[in-house]
mmCIF file of C-alpha atoms in Angstrom:
data_model
loop_
_atom_site.group_PDB
_atom_site.id
_atom_site.type_symbol
_atom_site.label_atom_id
_atom_site.label_comp_id
_atom_site.label_asym_id
_atom_site.label_seq_id
_atom_site.Cartn_x
_atom_site.Cartn_y
_atom_site.Cartn_z
ATOM 1 C CA UNK X 216 9.667 -11.567 -2.985
ATOM 2 C CA UNK X 217 8.569 -14.766 -1.373
ATOM 3 C CA UNK X 218 5.035 -14.854 -2.771
ATOM 4 C CA UNK X 219 3.698 -14.035 -6.185
ATOM 5 C CA UNK X 220 0.185 -12.615 -6.326
ATOM 6 C CA UNK X 221 0.224 -12.546 -10.119
ATOM 7 C CA UNK X 222 -0.151 -15.749 -12.134
ATOM 8 C CA UNK X 223 0.443 -14.323 -15.593
ATOM 9 C CA UNK X 224 0.294 -11.192 -17.705
ATOM 10 C CA UNK X 225 -2.273 -11.054 -20.483
ATOM 11 C CA UNK X 226 -1.434 -7.569 -21.778
ATOM 12 C CA UNK X 227 1.755 -5.565 -21.454
ATOM 13 C CA UNK X 228 2.354 -2.243 -23.181
ATOM 14 C CA UNK X 229 5.874 -1.183 -22.264
ATOM 15 C CA UNK X 230 5.935 2.077 -20.327
ATOM 16 C CA UNK X 231 2.152 2.467 -20.461
ATOM 17 C CA UNK X 232 -0.063 -0.283 -19.024
ATOM 18 C CA UNK X 233 -0.273 -3.909 -17.970
ATOM 19 C CA UNK X 234 -3.006 -6.416 -17.222
ATOM 20 C CA UNK X 235 -2.340 -9.495 -15.118
ATOM 21 C CA UNK X 236 -4.380 -12.436 -13.870
ATOM 22 C CA UNK X 237 -4.531 -13.978 -10.393
ATOM 23 C CA UNK X 238 -6.550 -17.170 -10.030
ATOM 24 C CA UNK X 239 -7.911 -17.353 -6.492
ATOM 25 C CA UNK X 240 -7.718 -20.930 -5.271
ATOM 26 C CA UNK X 241 -8.839 -22.652 -2.089
ATOM 27 C CA UNK X 242 -5.421 -24.345 -2.175
ATOM 28 C CA UNK X 243 -3.993 -21.050 -0.876
ATOM 29 C CA UNK X 244 -3.457 -21.473 2.856
ATOM 30 C CA UNK X 245 -4.464 -17.917 3.837
ATOM 31 C CA UNK X 246 -8.000 -18.462 2.527
ATOM 32 C CA UNK X 247 -8.747 -21.114 5.163
ATOM 33 C CA UNK X 248 -8.679 -18.512 7.938
ATOM 34 C CA UNK X 249 -9.944 -15.450 6.087
ATOM 35 C CA UNK X 250 -12.834 -15.746 6.860
ATOM 36 C CA UNK X 251 -13.927 -19.070 8.393
ATOM 37 C CA UNK X 252 -17.024 -20.196 6.517
ATOM 38 C CA UNK X 253 -16.687 -17.495 3.846
ATOM 39 C CA UNK X 254 -13.249 -17.549 2.275
ATOM 40 C CA UNK X 255 -12.233 -14.280 0.590
ATOM 41 C CA UNK X 256 -8.919 -13.012 -0.715
ATOM 42 C CA UNK X 257 -7.568 -10.553 1.874
ATOM 43 C CA UNK X 258 -7.696 -6.960 0.660
ATOM 44 C CA UNK X 259 -4.015 -6.484 1.498
ATOM 45 C CA UNK X 260 -3.099 -9.301 -0.904
ATOM 46 C CA UNK X 261 -5.185 -7.757 -3.658
ATOM 47 C CA UNK X 262 -3.238 -4.520 -3.119
ATOM 48 C CA UNK X 263 -0.004 -6.532 -3.265
ATOM 49 C CA UNK X 264 -1.078 -8.118 -6.578
ATOM 50 C CA UNK X 265 -1.808 -4.670 -7.981
ATOM 51 C CA UNK X 266 1.554 -3.453 -6.667
ATOM 52 C CA UNK X 267 3.413 -6.368 -8.239
ATOM 53 C CA UNK X 268 1.703 -5.687 -11.562
ATOM 54 C CA UNK X 269 2.529 -1.968 -11.393
ATOM 55 C CA UNK X 270 6.019 -2.518 -10.029
ATOM 56 C CA UNK X 271 6.908 -4.867 -12.847
ATOM 57 C CA UNK X 272 5.567 -2.351 -15.389
ATOM 58 C CA UNK X 273 7.685 0.413 -13.843
ATOM 59 C CA UNK X 274 10.729 -1.840 -13.500
ATOM 60 C CA UNK X 275 10.530 -2.905 -17.141
ATOM 61 C CA UNK X 276 10.334 0.734 -18.269
ATOM 62 C CA UNK X 277 13.812 1.266 -16.828
ATOM 63 C CA UNK X 278 15.065 -2.190 -17.951
ATOM 64 C CA UNK X 279 15.165 -3.294 -14.298
ATOM 65 C CA UNK X 280 18.097 -0.973 -13.550
ATOM 66 C CA UNK X 281 16.373 0.079 -10.292
ATOM 67 C CA UNK X 282 15.047 -1.799 -7.274
ATOM 68 C CA UNK X 283 11.337 -0.943 -7.255
ATOM 69 C CA UNK X 284 9.491 -0.873 -3.928
ATOM 70 C CA UNK X 285 5.955 0.036 -2.973
ATOM 71 C CA UNK X 286 6.279 3.418 -1.277
ATOM 72 C CA UNK X 287 2.706 4.500 -0.635
ATOM 73 C CA UNK X 288 -0.920 3.686 -1.333
ATOM 74 C CA UNK X 289 -2.474 7.166 -1.254
ATOM 75 C CA UNK X 290 -5.911 5.883 -2.169
ATOM 76 C CA UNK X 291 -7.586 2.534 -2.594
ATOM 77 C CA UNK X 292 -11.280 1.735 -2.558
ATOM 78 C CA UNK X 293 -12.784 -1.729 -2.313
ATOM 79 C CA UNK X 294 -16.151 -2.288 -3.953
ATOM 80 C CA UNK X 295 -16.353 -6.068 -3.695
ATOM 81 C CA UNK X 296 -14.360 -9.226 -2.885
ATOM 82 C CA UNK X 297 -12.759 -12.242 -4.566
ATOM 83 C CA UNK X 298 -13.478 -15.835 -3.517
ATOM 84 C CA UNK X 299 -11.895 -19.176 -4.391
ATOM 85 C CA UNK X 300 -12.713 -19.962 -8.010
ATOM 86 C CA UNK X 301 -12.661 -16.290 -9.015
ATOM 87 C CA UNK X 302 -10.155 -14.874 -11.460
ATOM 88 C CA UNK X 303 -8.861 -11.453 -10.469
ATOM 89 C CA UNK X 304 -7.862 -9.232 -13.364
ATOM 90 C CA UNK X 305 -5.381 -6.540 -12.321
ATOM 91 C CA UNK X 306 -4.972 -3.552 -14.634
ATOM 92 C CA UNK X 307 -2.476 -0.724 -14.107
ATOM 93 C CA UNK X 308 -1.773 2.438 -16.079
ATOM 94 C CA UNK X 309 1.586 4.105 -15.576
ATOM 95 C CA UNK X 310 0.853 7.755 -14.774
ATOM 96 C CA UNK X 311 4.357 8.897 -13.858
ATOM 97 C CA UNK X 312 7.862 7.437 -14.099
ATOM 98 C CA UNK X 313 11.113 9.161 -13.192
ATOM 99 C CA UNK X 314 14.482 8.538 -11.550
ATOM 100 C CA UNK X 315 12.931 8.499 -8.061
ATOM 101 C CA UNK X 316 10.093 6.069 -8.829
ATOM 102 C CA UNK X 317 6.634 6.153 -10.324
ATOM 103 C CA UNK X 318 2.889 6.175 -9.891
ATOM 104 C CA UNK X 319 0.140 3.945 -11.278
ATOM 105 C CA UNK X 320 -3.626 4.032 -11.437
ATOM 106 C CA UNK X 321 -4.965 0.527 -10.790
ATOM 107 C CA UNK X 322 -8.109 -1.581 -10.805
ATOM 108 C CA UNK X 323 -8.978 -5.141 -9.887
ATOM 109 C CA UNK X 324 -12.010 -6.885 -11.388
ATOM 110 C CA UNK X 325 -13.654 -10.281 -11.193
ATOM 111 C CA UNK X 326 -15.360 -10.498 -14.567
ATOM 112 C CA UNK X 327 -17.202 -7.185 -14.987
ATOM 113 C CA UNK X 328 -17.453 -6.647 -11.221
ATOM 114 C CA UNK X 329 -15.133 -4.004 -9.776
ATOM 115 C CA UNK X 330 -13.268 -5.289 -6.733
ATOM 116 C CA UNK X 331 -10.820 -2.445 -6.070
ATOM 117 C CA UNK X 332 -9.523 0.765 -7.590
ATOM 118 C CA UNK X 333 -6.877 3.221 -6.536
ATOM 119 C CA UNK X 334 -3.402 4.587 -6.923
ATOM 120 C CA UNK X 335 -0.016 3.216 -5.907
ATOM 121 C CA UNK X 336 3.279 5.097 -5.637
ATOM 122 C CA UNK X 337 6.632 3.337 -6.035
ATOM 123 C CA UNK X 338 10.161 4.374 -5.145
ATOM 124 C CA UNK X 339 13.484 3.274 -6.566
ATOM 125 C CA UNK X 340 15.313 1.926 -3.525
ATOM 126 C CA UNK X 341 18.743 2.347 -5.078
ATOM 127 C CA UNK X 342 18.217 6.129 -5.451
ATOM 128 C CA UNK X 343 17.269 6.610 -1.778
ATOM 129 C CA UNK X 344 19.468 7.575 1.122
ATOM 130 C CA UNK X 345 21.947 4.729 1.674
ATOM 131 C CA UNK X 346 20.928 4.229 5.311
ATOM 132 C CA UNK X 347 17.352 3.546 4.200
ATOM 133 C CA UNK X 348 18.433 1.169 1.447
ATOM 134 C CA UNK X 349 20.671 -0.830 3.813
ATOM 135 C CA UNK X 350 17.765 -1.379 6.212
ATOM 136 C CA UNK X 351 15.759 -3.285 3.584
ATOM 137 C CA UNK X 352 16.109 -7.037 3.014
ATOM 138 C CA UNK X 353 16.552 -7.089 -0.766
ATOM 139 C CA UNK X 354 15.839 -10.811 -1.149
ATOM 140 C CA UNK X 355 12.154 -9.885 -0.856
ATOM 141 C CA UNK X 356 12.007 -8.073 -4.196
ATOM 142 C CA UNK X 357 10.447 -9.532 -7.323
ATOM 143 C CA UNK X 358 11.075 -6.737 -9.773
ATOM 144 C CA UNK X 359 14.037 -8.092 -11.683
ATOM 145 C CA UNK X 360 14.757 -9.372 -15.165
ATOM 146 C CA UNK X 361 14.559 -12.971 -13.908
ATOM 147 C CA UNK X 362 10.886 -12.538 -13.059
ATOM 148 C CA UNK X 363 9.995 -11.760 -16.654
ATOM 149 C CA UNK X 364 10.913 -15.286 -17.752
ATOM 150 C CA UNK X 365 8.845 -16.806 -14.941
ATOM 151 C CA UNK X 366 5.762 -14.817 -15.904
ATOM 152 C CA UNK X 367 6.497 -15.148 -19.639
ATOM 153 C CA UNK X 368 4.990 -11.857 -20.704
ATOM 154 C CA UNK X 369 4.259 -12.228 -24.421
ATOM 155 C CA UNK X 370 7.154 -10.789 -26.351
ATOM 156 C CA UNK X 371 8.346 -8.510 -23.545
ATOM 157 C CA UNK X 372 11.080 -10.826 -22.235
ATOM 158 C CA UNK X 373 12.452 -11.341 -25.728
ATOM 159 C CA UNK X 374 12.393 -7.604 -26.517
ATOM 160 C CA UNK X 375 14.228 -6.691 -23.311
ATOM 161 C CA UNK X 376 16.825 -9.437 -23.758
ATOM 162 C CA UNK X 377 17.458 -8.277 -27.327
ATOM 163 C CA UNK X 378 18.221 -4.756 -26.043
ATOM 164 C CA UNK X 379 20.676 -6.030 -23.425
#
């Protein structure tokens, strides 16, 4: 993945739930055009931050043996927005995890204010039809063991490395 929409994890319960933080900053180029005069984090990037949080949770459950991709967003509802200076708090609960992929329930908050809530479905690319897998540029994926050290999830990286 070329962009990270998660700055750090603050809670991580293996196989169950994760909470991550994204600090919205005016230094982010996309905020200068969205919207002129009233900068807000694009909704699609909030969904991507939720997906990265959920995808990492799912990937860790299977010790990153699979390539996790966002397959579908069956429902998402936006109640508010995030502006520069806000801290988005992404929370995901793993509802389902199997050989084909998984499903999370997710929310995004700024303080106590709900920004978004919904559900995201993931697929394991390596278990799909080979013609589909070959069509995907795999350098765009973040869900690997290497990412855990970048995000430094408290104790999770060490626990996974000890199992390896």
